[in-house]
Amino acid sequence: MEKISTAQTNLSRYDNSFYKPGSRFKQLLWYLAGRIFINTYFPYPVALKRLILTAFGARIGSNVMIKPKVNIKYPWYLKVGPHTWIGENVWIDNLTMVNIGANVCLSQGCYILTGNHDFTKTTFDLIIKPVTIEDGAWIGAKATVCPGVVVGSHAVLAVNSVATKNMEEYSIYQGNPAVRIKRRHIEL
């Protein structure tokens, strides 16, 4: 018989003072620039969006498409390869590095998550882990990639699925948590 814990979460003891993503000024400046130029439906040219992100430390490859209303937590923790598409309403919640390869498609409303909390601790400690999405992968609409996950080359995460573990290359995953359902074949 499993022993039931009586310990309780105590958020008054929560402390993430170890986490320092940049100066307050830099964060504030990005918040304003991000809301004005990136997380908006105003039709700014994609070249301007790439320029703004690069000015804040993102490494953006050539011909990256950035659709309207994209939310990027900290661009200085973002690397995107060439010819990648970042769809409308994508949320890159990058408390630490997110590496996105070339020819990747992040579909509408998908969520790339690098932070979580340790629910086994009464203090609910912050946990951060990088995410890597390798070349040619496709993250479906409303899908979520969890902290620490590596999405293999040309893997597919189906619509509304949640990747909690690494995904094999050229494989299609579906569900919550996502499981491999078949091999991905790409015709020439």
Short mmCIF file of N, CA, C and O in Angstrom, two decimals, residues 38 46 49-50 53 58-61 63-72 78-81 83-92 98 100-101 103-110 112 133 139:
data_model
loop_
_atom_site.label_atom_id
_atom_site.label_comp_id
_atom_site.label_asym_id
_atom_site.label_seq_id
_atom_site.Cartn_x
_atom_site.Cartn_y
_atom_site.Cartn_z
N ILE A 38 6.96 42.13 -32.41
CA ILE A 38 6.91 40.68 -32.62
C ILE A 38 5.56 40.10 -32.20
O ILE A 38 4.91 39.41 -32.98
N VAL A 46 8.89 40.95 -42.22
CA VAL A 46 9.61 39.89 -41.51
C VAL A 46 11.08 40.27 -41.32
O VAL A 46 11.67 39.99 -40.28
N LYS A 49 11.38 42.17 -38.18
CA LYS A 49 11.26 41.30 -37.01
C LYS A 49 12.57 40.56 -36.75
O LYS A 49 13.03 40.47 -35.60
N ARG A 50 13.18 40.05 -37.81
CA ARG A 50 14.46 39.34 -37.66
C ARG A 50 15.53 40.30 -37.13
O ARG A 50 16.34 39.93 -36.27
N LEU A 53 14.95 40.93 -33.36
CA LEU A 53 15.35 39.75 -32.58
C LEU A 53 16.88 39.63 -32.51
O LEU A 53 17.45 39.36 -31.45
N ALA A 58 19.26 37.19 -30.38
CA ALA A 58 18.86 35.95 -31.05
C ALA A 58 19.77 35.70 -32.24
O ALA A 58 20.25 36.65 -32.88
N ARG A 59 20.02 34.44 -32.53
CA ARG A 59 20.78 34.07 -33.73
C ARG A 59 19.77 33.50 -34.72
O ARG A 59 19.24 32.41 -34.51
N ILE A 60 19.49 34.28 -35.76
CA ILE A 60 18.44 33.96 -36.72
C ILE A 60 19.06 33.70 -38.08
O ILE A 60 19.76 34.56 -38.63
N GLY A 61 18.79 32.51 -38.65
CA GLY A 61 19.30 32.16 -39.97
C GLY A 61 18.57 32.93 -41.07
O GLY A 61 17.59 33.62 -40.84
N ASN A 63 16.22 33.71 -44.28
CA ASN A 63 14.89 33.34 -44.75
C ASN A 63 14.00 32.71 -43.68
O ASN A 63 13.17 31.86 -43.99
N VAL A 64 14.17 33.09 -42.42
CA VAL A 64 13.28 32.62 -41.35
C VAL A 64 11.98 33.42 -41.44
O VAL A 64 12.00 34.65 -41.50
N MET A 65 10.86 32.71 -41.47
CA MET A 65 9.54 33.34 -41.51
C MET A 65 9.01 33.47 -40.09
O MET A 65 8.98 32.47 -39.36
N ILE A 66 8.61 34.67 -39.72
CA ILE A 66 8.04 34.91 -38.39
C ILE A 66 6.65 35.50 -38.60
O ILE A 66 6.51 36.64 -39.03
N LYS A 67 5.64 34.71 -38.33
CA LYS A 67 4.25 35.12 -38.53
C LYS A 67 3.80 36.06 -37.40
O LYS A 67 4.53 36.26 -36.43
N PRO A 68 2.58 36.60 -37.48
CA PRO A 68 2.10 37.53 -36.45
C PRO A 68 1.90 36.87 -35.08
O PRO A 68 1.69 35.67 -34.97
N LYS A 69 1.98 37.70 -34.07
CA LYS A 69 1.62 37.38 -32.68
C LYS A 69 2.48 36.28 -32.06
O LYS A 69 2.02 35.47 -31.26
N VAL A 70 3.77 36.25 -32.40
CA VAL A 70 4.71 35.29 -31.81
C VAL A 70 5.19 35.85 -30.47
O VAL A 70 5.49 37.04 -30.36
N ASN A 71 5.27 34.99 -29.47
CA ASN A 71 5.72 35.39 -28.15
C ASN A 71 7.04 34.69 -27.84
O ASN A 71 7.09 33.47 -27.80
N ILE A 72 8.10 35.46 -27.66
CA ILE A 72 9.42 34.92 -27.34
C ILE A 72 9.84 35.53 -26.00
O ILE A 72 9.94 36.75 -25.87
N LEU A 78 17.83 32.19 -27.90
CA LEU A 78 17.18 31.60 -29.06
C LEU A 78 18.13 31.53 -30.25
O LEU A 78 18.79 32.52 -30.60
N LYS A 79 18.18 30.35 -30.86
CA LYS A 79 18.94 30.16 -32.10
C LYS A 79 18.02 29.45 -33.09
O LYS A 79 17.43 28.41 -32.76
N VAL A 80 17.87 30.04 -34.29
CA VAL A 80 16.97 29.50 -35.31
C VAL A 80 17.75 29.35 -36.61
O VAL A 80 18.36 30.31 -37.09
N GLY A 81 17.70 28.14 -37.19
CA GLY A 81 18.38 27.88 -38.45
C GLY A 81 17.64 28.46 -39.64
O GLY A 81 16.49 28.90 -39.54
N HIS A 83 15.57 29.05 -43.16
CA HIS A 83 14.37 28.53 -43.83
C HIS A 83 13.37 27.91 -42.85
O HIS A 83 12.62 27.00 -43.22
N THR A 84 13.35 28.38 -41.64
CA THR A 84 12.41 27.88 -40.62
C THR A 84 11.20 28.78 -40.57
O THR A 84 11.28 29.98 -40.79
N TRP A 85 10.04 28.17 -40.29
CA TRP A 85 8.78 28.90 -40.17
C TRP A 85 8.34 28.90 -38.72
O TRP A 85 8.25 27.85 -38.09
N ILE A 86 8.06 30.10 -38.19
CA ILE A 86 7.50 30.25 -36.85
C ILE A 86 6.10 30.80 -37.03
O ILE A 86 5.92 31.94 -37.42
N GLY A 87 5.11 29.96 -36.77
CA GLY A 87 3.72 30.27 -37.09
C GLY A 87 3.05 31.24 -36.13
O GLY A 87 3.57 31.58 -35.06
N GLU A 88 1.89 31.67 -36.54
CA GLU A 88 1.08 32.61 -35.76
C GLU A 88 0.79 32.05 -34.37
O GLU A 88 0.48 30.87 -34.20
N ASN A 89 0.90 32.92 -33.37
CA ASN A 89 0.62 32.59 -31.96
C ASN A 89 1.55 31.53 -31.37
O ASN A 89 1.21 30.92 -30.36
N VAL A 90 2.71 31.30 -31.96
CA VAL A 90 3.69 30.40 -31.35
C VAL A 90 4.23 31.08 -30.09
O VAL A 90 4.46 32.29 -30.07
N TRP A 91 4.43 30.29 -29.05
CA TRP A 91 4.98 30.80 -27.80
C TRP A 91 6.26 30.03 -27.50
O TRP A 91 6.24 28.83 -27.26
N ILE A 92 7.39 30.74 -27.56
CA ILE A 92 8.68 30.17 -27.20
C ILE A 92 9.02 30.70 -25.81
O ILE A 92 9.50 31.83 -25.66
N VAL A 98 16.89 27.65 -26.49
CA VAL A 98 16.08 26.89 -27.44
C VAL A 98 16.83 26.94 -28.76
O VAL A 98 17.09 28.03 -29.30
N ILE A 100 16.68 25.77 -32.58
CA ILE A 100 15.78 25.31 -33.62
C ILE A 100 16.59 25.20 -34.91
O ILE A 100 17.23 26.17 -35.32
N GLY A 101 16.57 24.05 -35.53
CA GLY A 101 17.37 23.80 -36.72
C GLY A 101 16.83 24.47 -37.97
O GLY A 101 15.93 25.31 -37.92
N ASN A 103 14.89 24.51 -41.67
CA ASN A 103 13.71 23.92 -42.32
C ASN A 103 12.73 23.30 -41.32
O ASN A 103 12.09 22.30 -41.61
N VAL A 104 12.63 23.91 -40.15
CA VAL A 104 11.70 23.47 -39.12
C VAL A 104 10.40 24.24 -39.29
O VAL A 104 10.40 25.41 -39.67
N CYS A 105 9.28 23.60 -38.99
CA CYS A 105 7.98 24.27 -39.01
C CYS A 105 7.39 24.22 -37.60
O CYS A 105 7.12 23.13 -37.08
N LEU A 106 7.20 25.39 -37.01
CA LEU A 106 6.49 25.51 -35.74
C LEU A 106 5.09 26.04 -36.09
O LEU A 106 4.93 27.21 -36.40
N SER A 107 4.11 25.16 -36.06
CA SER A 107 2.75 25.53 -36.50
C SER A 107 2.04 26.41 -35.47
O SER A 107 2.47 26.54 -34.33
N GLN A 108 0.90 26.96 -35.92
CA GLN A 108 0.15 27.92 -35.14
C GLN A 108 -0.11 27.44 -33.72
O GLN A 108 -0.57 26.35 -33.49
N GLY A 109 0.17 28.35 -32.78
CA GLY A 109 -0.19 28.11 -31.39
C GLY A 109 0.63 27.05 -30.67
O GLY A 109 0.29 26.68 -29.55
N CYS A 110 1.71 26.57 -31.27
CA CYS A 110 2.50 25.57 -30.53
C CYS A 110 3.28 26.26 -29.43
O CYS A 110 3.48 27.48 -29.43
N ILE A 112 6.72 26.01 -26.93
CA ILE A 112 8.04 25.45 -26.64
C ILE A 112 8.37 25.90 -25.21
O ILE A 112 8.51 27.09 -24.94
N ILE A 133 15.26 21.43 -31.29
CA ILE A 133 14.41 20.93 -32.37
C ILE A 133 15.31 20.85 -33.60
O ILE A 133 15.74 21.88 -34.12
N ILE A 139 6.48 20.76 -35.67
CA ILE A 139 5.69 20.78 -34.44
C ILE A 139 4.30 21.26 -34.82
O ILE A 139 4.12 22.38 -35.29
#
